[in-house]
Short mmCIF file of N, CA, C and O and ligand atoms in Angstrom, two decimals:
data_model
loop_
_atom_site.label_atom_id
_atom_site.label_comp_id
_atom_site.label_asym_id
_atom_site.label_seq_id
_atom_site.Cartn_x
_atom_site.Cartn_y
_atom_site.Cartn_z
N MET A 1 53.06 5.36 18.19
CA MET A 1 52.89 4.06 17.53
C MET A 1 51.42 3.64 17.51
O MET A 1 50.90 3.15 16.52
N LYS A 2 50.70 3.90 18.61
CA LYS A 2 49.29 3.57 18.70
C LYS A 2 48.48 4.35 17.66
O LYS A 2 47.58 3.83 17.03
N LYS A 3 48.82 5.58 17.55
CA LYS A 3 48.16 6.46 16.59
C LYS A 3 48.29 5.91 15.17
O LYS A 3 47.36 5.96 14.38
N PHE A 4 49.45 5.40 14.90
CA PHE A 4 49.74 4.88 13.57
C PHE A 4 48.85 3.67 13.26
O PHE A 4 48.29 3.56 12.17
N ALA A 5 48.71 2.79 14.25
CA ALA A 5 47.87 1.61 14.08
C ALA A 5 46.41 2.00 13.85
O ALA A 5 45.73 1.42 13.02
N PHE A 6 45.98 2.99 14.56
CA PHE A 6 44.60 3.48 14.41
C PHE A 6 44.37 3.99 12.99
O PHE A 6 43.36 3.68 12.35
N LEU A 7 45.31 4.73 12.50
CA LEU A 7 45.22 5.26 11.14
C LEU A 7 45.14 4.14 10.11
O LEU A 7 44.39 4.22 9.14
N PHE A 8 45.91 3.11 10.38
CA PHE A 8 45.96 1.99 9.45
C PHE A 8 44.59 1.29 9.38
O PHE A 8 44.10 0.98 8.30
N VAL A 9 43.97 1.07 10.54
CA VAL A 9 42.64 0.45 10.59
C VAL A 9 41.62 1.32 9.87
O VAL A 9 40.78 0.84 9.11
N TYR A 10 41.74 2.61 10.08
CA TYR A 10 40.84 3.57 9.45
C TYR A 10 40.94 3.47 7.92
O TYR A 10 39.95 3.43 7.20
N PHE A 11 42.16 3.38 7.45
CA PHE A 11 42.43 3.27 6.03
C PHE A 11 41.81 2.00 5.45
O PHE A 11 41.20 2.00 4.39
N LEU A 12 41.95 0.92 6.19
CA LEU A 12 41.43 -0.38 5.78
C LEU A 12 39.90 -0.33 5.64
O LEU A 12 39.34 -0.86 4.70
N LEU A 13 39.26 0.37 6.59
CA LEU A 13 37.80 0.50 6.57
C LEU A 13 37.36 1.26 5.32
O LEU A 13 36.37 0.90 4.69
N ILE A 14 38.09 2.29 4.97
CA ILE A 14 37.76 3.06 3.77
C ILE A 14 37.87 2.18 2.53
O ILE A 14 37.00 2.17 1.68
N LEU A 15 38.92 1.38 2.48
CA LEU A 15 39.12 0.47 1.35
C LEU A 15 37.98 -0.53 1.23
O LEU A 15 37.48 -0.79 0.15
N MET A 16 37.55 -1.07 2.37
CA MET A 16 36.48 -2.06 2.37
C MET A 16 35.15 -1.45 1.93
O MET A 16 34.41 -2.06 1.19
N ALA A 17 34.89 -0.24 2.39
CA ALA A 17 33.66 0.44 2.02
C ALA A 17 33.64 0.69 0.52
O ALA A 17 32.62 0.57 -0.13
N GLY A 18 34.81 1.02 0.00
CA GLY A 18 34.93 1.27 -1.43
C GLY A 18 34.63 0.04 -2.26
O GLY A 18 34.05 0.13 -3.33
N CYS A 19 34.98 -1.13 -1.76
CA CYS A 19 34.77 -2.37 -2.51
C CYS A 19 33.32 -2.82 -2.52
O CYS A 19 32.85 -3.35 -3.49
N SER A 20 32.61 -2.60 -1.42
CA SER A 20 31.29 -3.20 -1.27
C SER A 20 30.29 -2.70 -2.31
O SER A 20 29.33 -3.37 -2.61
N SER A 21 30.52 -1.53 -2.88
CA SER A 21 29.57 -1.03 -3.88
C SER A 21 29.72 -1.78 -5.21
O SER A 21 28.90 -1.67 -6.07
N ASN A 22 30.80 -2.52 -5.35
CA ASN A 22 31.04 -3.24 -6.60
C ASN A 22 30.85 -4.74 -6.45
O ASN A 22 31.49 -5.51 -7.14
N ASP A 23 29.99 -5.15 -5.53
CA ASP A 23 29.79 -6.58 -5.29
C ASP A 23 29.11 -7.29 -6.45
O ASP A 23 29.31 -8.48 -6.64
N PHE A 24 28.30 -6.55 -7.20
CA PHE A 24 27.56 -7.16 -8.30
C PHE A 24 27.77 -6.41 -9.60
O PHE A 24 28.02 -5.21 -9.60
N GLN A 25 27.68 -7.16 -10.68
CA GLN A 25 27.64 -6.55 -12.00
C GLN A 25 26.29 -6.91 -12.59
O GLN A 25 25.97 -8.08 -12.74
N ILE A 26 25.50 -5.89 -12.89
CA ILE A 26 24.13 -6.12 -13.36
C ILE A 26 24.02 -5.74 -14.83
O ILE A 26 24.48 -4.69 -15.24
N GLU A 27 23.40 -6.63 -15.58
CA GLU A 27 23.17 -6.35 -16.99
C GLU A 27 21.68 -6.49 -17.26
O GLU A 27 21.08 -7.52 -16.96
N LEU A 28 21.09 -5.44 -17.81
CA LEU A 28 19.66 -5.47 -18.13
C LEU A 28 19.49 -5.75 -19.62
O LEU A 28 20.08 -5.07 -20.45
N LEU A 29 18.73 -6.80 -19.94
CA LEU A 29 18.53 -7.17 -21.34
C LEU A 29 17.05 -7.01 -21.68
O LEU A 29 16.21 -7.76 -21.18
N THR A 30 16.75 -6.03 -22.51
CA THR A 30 15.36 -5.77 -22.88
C THR A 30 15.20 -5.87 -24.39
O THR A 30 16.15 -5.62 -25.13
N PRO A 31 14.01 -6.22 -24.86
CA PRO A 31 13.80 -6.20 -26.31
C PRO A 31 13.82 -4.76 -26.81
O PRO A 31 13.57 -3.83 -26.04
N LYS A 32 14.11 -4.56 -28.10
CA LYS A 32 14.14 -3.20 -28.65
C LYS A 32 12.74 -2.69 -28.94
O LYS A 32 12.52 -1.48 -29.02
N SER A 33 11.80 -3.62 -29.16
CA SER A 33 10.44 -3.19 -29.48
C SER A 33 9.42 -4.08 -28.78
O SER A 33 9.75 -5.16 -28.29
N PHE A 34 8.19 -3.60 -28.71
CA PHE A 34 7.13 -4.38 -28.08
C PHE A 34 5.86 -4.28 -28.91
O PHE A 34 5.69 -3.37 -29.72
N THR A 35 4.96 -5.24 -28.70
CA THR A 35 3.65 -5.22 -29.34
C THR A 35 2.64 -4.81 -28.27
O THR A 35 2.59 -5.43 -27.21
N PRO A 36 1.88 -3.75 -28.51
CA PRO A 36 0.92 -3.30 -27.50
C PRO A 36 -0.02 -4.42 -27.07
O PRO A 36 -0.43 -5.25 -27.88
N GLU A 37 -0.35 -4.46 -25.81
CA GLU A 37 -1.22 -5.45 -25.19
C GLU A 37 -0.64 -6.86 -25.17
O GLU A 37 -1.34 -7.82 -24.91
N GLN A 38 0.65 -6.97 -25.47
CA GLN A 38 1.31 -8.26 -25.32
C GLN A 38 2.46 -8.10 -24.35
O GLN A 38 3.06 -7.03 -24.29
N SER A 39 2.76 -9.15 -23.63
CA SER A 39 3.84 -9.02 -22.65
C SER A 39 5.20 -9.18 -23.32
O SER A 39 5.35 -9.90 -24.30
N SER A 40 6.16 -8.47 -22.79
CA SER A 40 7.53 -8.54 -23.26
C SER A 40 8.38 -9.18 -22.18
O SER A 40 8.13 -8.99 -21.00
N THR A 41 9.37 -9.92 -22.61
CA THR A 41 10.24 -10.60 -21.65
C THR A 41 11.50 -9.78 -21.38
O THR A 41 12.14 -9.29 -22.30
N ILE A 42 11.79 -9.62 -20.11
CA ILE A 42 12.94 -8.85 -19.66
C ILE A 42 13.88 -9.79 -18.91
O ILE A 42 13.43 -10.59 -18.10
N HIS A 43 15.17 -9.68 -19.20
CA HIS A 43 16.15 -10.49 -18.47
C HIS A 43 17.11 -9.58 -17.70
O HIS A 43 17.48 -8.53 -18.19
N ILE A 44 17.47 -10.03 -16.54
CA ILE A 44 18.52 -9.35 -15.77
C ILE A 44 19.59 -10.37 -15.42
O ILE A 44 19.31 -11.40 -14.81
N LYS A 45 20.80 -10.06 -15.88
CA LYS A 45 21.93 -10.95 -15.62
C LYS A 45 22.67 -10.42 -14.40
O LYS A 45 23.02 -9.24 -14.36
N VAL A 46 22.87 -11.27 -13.42
CA VAL A 46 23.54 -10.86 -12.19
C VAL A 46 24.84 -11.64 -12.03
O VAL A 46 24.84 -12.87 -11.95
N LEU A 47 25.95 -10.89 -12.01
CA LEU A 47 27.26 -11.51 -11.82
C LEU A 47 27.89 -10.93 -10.57
O LEU A 47 27.59 -9.80 -10.18
N ASP A 48 28.77 -11.71 -9.94
CA ASP A 48 29.47 -11.16 -8.78
C ASP A 48 30.69 -10.37 -9.25
O ASP A 48 30.92 -10.21 -10.45
N SER A 49 31.47 -9.88 -8.30
CA SER A 49 32.59 -9.01 -8.66
C SER A 49 33.65 -9.72 -9.50
O SER A 49 34.44 -9.10 -10.19
N GLU A 50 33.63 -11.05 -9.46
CA GLU A 50 34.59 -11.81 -10.26
C GLU A 50 34.01 -12.27 -11.60
O GLU A 50 34.65 -13.02 -12.33
N GLY A 51 32.77 -11.86 -11.86
CA GLY A 51 32.15 -12.22 -13.13
C GLY A 51 31.45 -13.57 -13.13
O GLY A 51 31.07 -14.07 -14.18
N LYS A 52 31.28 -14.16 -11.94
CA LYS A 52 30.59 -15.46 -11.85
C LYS A 52 29.09 -15.21 -11.66
O LYS A 52 28.71 -14.28 -10.95
N PRO A 53 28.22 -16.04 -12.27
CA PRO A 53 26.79 -15.85 -12.11
C PRO A 53 26.34 -15.97 -10.66
O PRO A 53 26.83 -16.85 -9.93
N VAL A 54 25.44 -15.10 -10.24
CA VAL A 54 24.87 -15.15 -8.88
C VAL A 54 23.56 -15.92 -8.97
O VAL A 54 22.61 -15.47 -9.60
N THR A 55 23.53 -17.10 -8.35
CA THR A 55 22.33 -17.94 -8.44
C THR A 55 21.54 -17.87 -7.14
O THR A 55 22.08 -17.54 -6.08
N GLY A 56 20.25 -18.15 -7.25
CA GLY A 56 19.38 -18.22 -6.08
C GLY A 56 19.12 -16.90 -5.39
O GLY A 56 18.74 -16.88 -4.22
N ALA A 57 19.27 -15.79 -6.09
CA ALA A 57 19.02 -14.49 -5.48
C ALA A 57 17.56 -14.08 -5.70
O ALA A 57 16.86 -14.66 -6.53
N LYS A 58 17.13 -13.11 -4.90
CA LYS A 58 15.81 -12.51 -5.11
C LYS A 58 16.03 -11.27 -5.95
O LYS A 58 16.84 -10.41 -5.59
N VAL A 59 15.33 -11.19 -7.07
CA VAL A 59 15.53 -10.05 -7.96
C VAL A 59 14.19 -9.39 -8.25
O VAL A 59 13.20 -10.05 -8.55
N ARG A 60 14.18 -8.08 -8.10
CA ARG A 60 12.97 -7.31 -8.35
C ARG A 60 13.33 -6.11 -9.21
O ARG A 60 14.40 -5.51 -9.06
N ALA A 61 12.45 -5.77 -10.15
CA ALA A 61 12.69 -4.59 -10.98
C ALA A 61 11.40 -3.80 -11.15
O ALA A 61 10.34 -4.39 -11.34
N ASP A 62 11.50 -2.49 -11.00
CA ASP A 62 10.36 -1.60 -11.24
C ASP A 62 10.70 -0.70 -12.41
O ASP A 62 11.74 -0.05 -12.42
N LEU A 63 9.81 -0.70 -13.39
CA LEU A 63 10.06 0.09 -14.60
C LEU A 63 9.20 1.34 -14.58
O LEU A 63 8.00 1.28 -14.36
N ASN A 64 9.84 2.46 -14.81
CA ASN A 64 9.13 3.74 -14.84
C ASN A 64 9.56 4.55 -16.04
O ASN A 64 10.72 4.53 -16.42
N MET A 65 8.61 5.29 -16.59
CA MET A 65 8.95 6.23 -17.67
C MET A 65 9.46 7.52 -17.05
O MET A 65 9.03 7.91 -15.98
N HIS A 66 10.35 8.18 -17.77
CA HIS A 66 10.87 9.45 -17.27
C HIS A 66 9.77 10.51 -17.29
O HIS A 66 9.08 10.64 -18.27
N MET A 67 9.66 11.23 -16.23
CA MET A 67 8.76 12.39 -16.14
C MET A 67 7.30 12.05 -16.39
O MET A 67 6.53 12.91 -16.79
N MET A 68 6.89 10.82 -16.24
CA MET A 68 5.49 10.47 -16.46
C MET A 68 5.03 9.53 -15.36
O MET A 68 5.82 8.79 -14.80
N SER A 69 3.73 9.58 -15.11
CA SER A 69 3.21 8.63 -14.14
C SER A 69 2.22 7.72 -14.84
O SER A 69 1.08 8.07 -15.07
N HIS A 70 2.70 6.58 -15.23
CA HIS A 70 1.91 5.60 -15.97
C HIS A 70 1.48 4.45 -15.13
O HIS A 70 1.09 3.44 -15.64
N GLY A 71 1.69 4.46 -13.88
CA GLY A 71 1.46 3.22 -13.16
C GLY A 71 2.69 2.38 -13.39
O GLY A 71 3.02 2.07 -14.53
N ASP A 72 3.37 2.08 -12.33
CA ASP A 72 4.63 1.35 -12.46
C ASP A 72 4.41 -0.02 -13.07
O ASP A 72 3.37 -0.62 -12.88
N ILE A 73 5.41 -0.46 -13.77
CA ILE A 73 5.44 -1.86 -14.17
C ILE A 73 6.37 -2.54 -13.16
O ILE A 73 7.56 -2.23 -13.11
N ALA A 74 5.80 -3.38 -12.32
CA ALA A 74 6.61 -4.02 -11.28
C ALA A 74 6.82 -5.49 -11.61
O ALA A 74 5.87 -6.21 -11.92
N MET A 75 8.05 -5.91 -11.57
CA MET A 75 8.37 -7.33 -11.70
C MET A 75 8.96 -7.73 -10.35
O MET A 75 10.16 -7.57 -10.10
N LYS A 76 8.07 -8.19 -9.46
CA LYS A 76 8.44 -8.37 -8.06
C LYS A 76 9.32 -9.56 -7.79
O LYS A 76 10.20 -9.51 -6.96
N ASP A 77 9.02 -10.64 -8.45
CA ASP A 77 9.76 -11.86 -8.15
C ASP A 77 10.21 -12.48 -9.45
O ASP A 77 9.56 -13.35 -10.00
N MET A 78 11.34 -12.00 -9.95
CA MET A 78 11.80 -12.49 -11.24
C MET A 78 12.33 -13.91 -11.08
O MET A 78 12.96 -14.24 -10.09
N LYS A 79 12.02 -14.74 -12.08
CA LYS A 79 12.41 -16.16 -12.00
C LYS A 79 13.77 -16.38 -12.61
O LYS A 79 14.07 -15.86 -13.69
N GLU A 80 14.55 -17.19 -11.94
CA GLU A 80 15.86 -17.53 -12.48
C GLU A 80 15.67 -18.57 -13.57
O GLU A 80 15.24 -19.69 -13.30
N THR A 81 15.94 -18.20 -14.81
CA THR A 81 15.70 -19.11 -15.93
C THR A 81 16.97 -19.81 -16.41
O THR A 81 16.91 -20.81 -17.10
N SER A 82 18.11 -19.24 -16.10
CA SER A 82 19.37 -19.97 -16.28
C SER A 82 20.35 -19.38 -15.27
O SER A 82 20.01 -18.41 -14.60
N ASN A 83 21.54 -19.94 -15.20
CA ASN A 83 22.52 -19.52 -14.19
C ASN A 83 22.70 -18.00 -14.10
O ASN A 83 23.31 -17.40 -14.97
N GLY A 84 22.18 -17.40 -13.06
CA GLY A 84 22.38 -15.97 -12.86
C GLY A 84 21.56 -15.06 -13.76
O GLY A 84 21.74 -13.86 -13.74
N VAL A 85 20.65 -15.66 -14.53
CA VAL A 85 19.78 -14.85 -15.40
C VAL A 85 18.35 -14.91 -14.88
O VAL A 85 17.78 -15.99 -14.76
N TYR A 86 17.81 -13.75 -14.55
CA TYR A 86 16.48 -13.65 -13.95
C TYR A 86 15.54 -13.03 -14.96
O TYR A 86 15.87 -12.05 -15.63
N THR A 87 14.34 -13.62 -15.06
CA THR A 87 13.41 -13.25 -16.12
C THR A 87 12.08 -12.79 -15.55
O THR A 87 11.57 -13.34 -14.59
N GLY A 88 11.55 -11.75 -16.16
CA GLY A 88 10.23 -11.26 -15.79
C GLY A 88 9.50 -10.80 -17.03
O GLY A 88 10.11 -10.67 -18.10
N VAL A 89 8.20 -10.56 -16.89
CA VAL A 89 7.44 -10.05 -18.03
C VAL A 89 6.84 -8.70 -17.70
O VAL A 89 6.47 -8.42 -16.56
N ALA A 90 6.78 -7.85 -18.72
CA ALA A 90 6.24 -6.51 -18.57
C ALA A 90 5.32 -6.22 -19.75
O ALA A 90 5.58 -6.66 -20.86
N THR A 91 4.22 -5.54 -19.48
CA THR A 91 3.34 -5.12 -20.56
C THR A 91 3.47 -3.62 -20.71
O THR A 91 3.06 -2.86 -19.83
N PHE A 92 4.09 -3.20 -21.80
CA PHE A 92 4.33 -1.77 -22.02
C PHE A 92 3.10 -1.12 -22.66
O PHE A 92 2.44 -1.72 -23.51
N GLU A 93 2.80 0.09 -22.21
CA GLU A 93 1.69 0.84 -22.79
C GLU A 93 2.19 1.87 -23.77
O GLU A 93 1.45 2.37 -24.61
N MET A 94 3.43 2.23 -23.62
CA MET A 94 3.93 3.37 -24.36
C MET A 94 5.40 3.20 -24.69
O MET A 94 6.14 2.66 -23.88
N GLU A 95 5.77 3.65 -25.90
CA GLU A 95 7.19 3.58 -26.23
C GLU A 95 7.92 4.77 -25.63
O GLU A 95 7.31 5.79 -25.32
N GLY A 96 9.21 4.64 -25.45
CA GLY A 96 9.99 5.74 -24.90
C GLY A 96 11.11 5.27 -24.01
O GLY A 96 11.55 4.12 -24.09
N ASP A 97 11.56 6.19 -23.18
CA ASP A 97 12.69 5.92 -22.29
C ASP A 97 12.21 5.50 -20.92
O ASP A 97 11.36 6.15 -20.33
N TYR A 98 12.78 4.44 -20.43
CA TYR A 98 12.41 3.92 -19.11
C TYR A 98 13.63 3.83 -18.20
O TYR A 98 14.76 3.72 -18.67
N THR A 99 13.34 3.86 -16.91
CA THR A 99 14.36 3.57 -15.91
C THR A 99 13.92 2.32 -15.16
O THR A 99 12.78 2.24 -14.71
N ALA A 100 14.80 1.36 -15.07
CA ALA A 100 14.52 0.17 -14.28
C ALA A 100 15.25 0.31 -12.95
O ALA A 100 16.46 0.49 -12.92
N THR A 101 14.49 0.28 -11.86
CA THR A 101 15.10 0.26 -10.54
C THR A 101 15.19 -1.20 -10.11
O THR A 101 14.17 -1.88 -9.99
N ILE A 102 16.40 -1.67 -9.96
CA ILE A 102 16.63 -3.10 -9.73
C ILE A 102 17.10 -3.33 -8.30
O ILE A 102 17.96 -2.61 -7.80
N GLN A 103 16.49 -4.31 -7.65
CA GLN A 103 16.90 -4.68 -6.30
C GLN A 103 17.31 -6.14 -6.29
O GLN A 103 16.56 -7.00 -6.72
N ILE A 104 18.50 -6.39 -5.79
CA ILE A 104 19.02 -7.76 -5.69
C ILE A 104 19.19 -8.09 -4.21
O ILE A 104 19.71 -7.28 -3.45
N ASP A 105 18.75 -9.26 -3.85
CA ASP A 105 19.01 -9.76 -2.49
C ASP A 105 19.60 -11.16 -2.64
O ASP A 105 18.90 -12.12 -2.95
N ASP A 106 20.90 -11.24 -2.46
CA ASP A 106 21.60 -12.51 -2.59
C ASP A 106 21.95 -12.99 -1.19
O ASP A 106 23.00 -12.66 -0.65
N ASN A 107 21.03 -13.74 -0.61
CA ASN A 107 21.22 -14.23 0.77
C ASN A 107 21.60 -13.13 1.75
O ASN A 107 22.52 -13.29 2.56
N GLY A 108 20.90 -11.99 1.65
CA GLY A 108 21.16 -10.90 2.58
C GLY A 108 22.14 -9.86 2.07
O GLY A 108 22.24 -8.77 2.60
N LYS A 109 22.87 -10.21 1.03
CA LYS A 109 23.78 -9.26 0.41
C LYS A 109 22.96 -8.48 -0.62
O LYS A 109 22.43 -9.06 -1.57
N LYS A 110 22.84 -7.18 -0.39
CA LYS A 110 21.89 -6.43 -1.21
C LYS A 110 22.53 -5.42 -2.15
O LYS A 110 23.61 -4.91 -1.88
N TRP A 111 21.84 -5.17 -3.22
CA TRP A 111 22.26 -4.18 -4.21
C TRP A 111 21.02 -3.52 -4.77
O TRP A 111 20.04 -4.19 -5.05
N THR A 112 21.04 -2.22 -4.89
CA THR A 112 19.96 -1.50 -5.55
C THR A 112 20.58 -0.51 -6.52
O THR A 112 21.57 0.14 -6.19
N GLY A 113 20.02 -0.44 -7.70
CA GLY A 113 20.55 0.50 -8.67
C GLY A 113 19.59 0.71 -9.82
O GLY A 113 18.54 0.06 -9.89
N GLU A 114 19.97 1.59 -10.70
CA GLU A 114 19.11 1.91 -11.83
C GLU A 114 19.80 1.63 -13.15
O GLU A 114 21.01 1.82 -13.27
N LYS A 115 19.00 1.17 -14.11
CA LYS A 115 19.50 0.99 -15.47
C LYS A 115 18.47 1.64 -16.40
O LYS A 115 17.27 1.53 -16.17
N ARG A 116 18.93 2.27 -17.42
CA ARG A 116 18.01 2.91 -18.37
C ARG A 116 17.93 2.13 -19.66
O ARG A 116 18.89 1.47 -20.07
N PHE A 117 16.77 2.20 -20.29
CA PHE A 117 16.62 1.58 -21.60
C PHE A 117 15.51 2.28 -22.37
O PHE A 117 14.71 3.02 -21.79
N SER A 118 15.49 2.06 -23.67
CA SER A 118 14.43 2.62 -24.51
C SER A 118 13.76 1.48 -25.25
O SER A 118 14.38 0.46 -25.56
N ILE A 119 12.48 1.67 -25.54
CA ILE A 119 11.75 0.64 -26.27
C ILE A 119 10.76 1.34 -27.22
O ILE A 119 10.25 2.42 -26.90
N VAL A 120 10.57 0.75 -28.40
CA VAL A 120 9.63 1.34 -29.36
C VAL A 120 8.50 0.36 -29.63
O VAL A 120 8.66 -0.86 -29.46
N SER A 121 7.37 0.89 -30.02
CA SER A 121 6.24 0.06 -30.39
C SER A 121 6.46 -0.46 -31.80
O SER A 121 6.91 0.28 -32.68
N ASN A 122 6.18 -1.74 -32.04
CA ASN A 122 6.38 -2.26 -33.40
C ASN A 122 5.09 -2.28 -34.21
O ASN A 122 5.00 -2.92 -35.24
N GLN A 123 4.09 -1.53 -33.73
CA GLN A 123 2.85 -1.41 -34.47
C GLN A 123 2.98 -0.26 -35.47
O GLN A 123 3.46 0.81 -35.10
N ALA A 124 2.57 -0.51 -36.71
CA ALA A 124 2.66 0.54 -37.74
C ALA A 124 1.78 1.72 -37.35
O ALA A 124 0.70 1.55 -36.81
N LYS A 125 2.33 2.92 -37.61
CA LYS A 125 1.56 4.13 -37.22
C LYS A 125 0.77 4.67 -38.42
O LYS A 125 1.18 4.50 -39.53
CU1 CU B 201 4.70 7.72 -21.26
#
């Protein structure tokens, strides 16, 4: 009987661990194009597992191009501009595919993950 109880607790722990990775739903909103030497506005929407906006969190995003070293574009302290929507500015040097590494700290509850996006230059070639 003791063994059975132990197994049950073990099972419960596995279930809990499985849930914690889904604490946040992150949506990255980027413009489709940019103007060289001008800043572009990036939004990150942070929702909890129930789809409610996460307010008052610390949000940071680092943008990197694939397979290139351009000097990171870091948005260290994104400002919350509306409920659960965090805004930062980035100055792109080059069009192409980027990976955003996003870090959320919601009162100690943390999430880190990556989102990909592409952006093109709107300057005529
Ligand atoms: Cu590049």
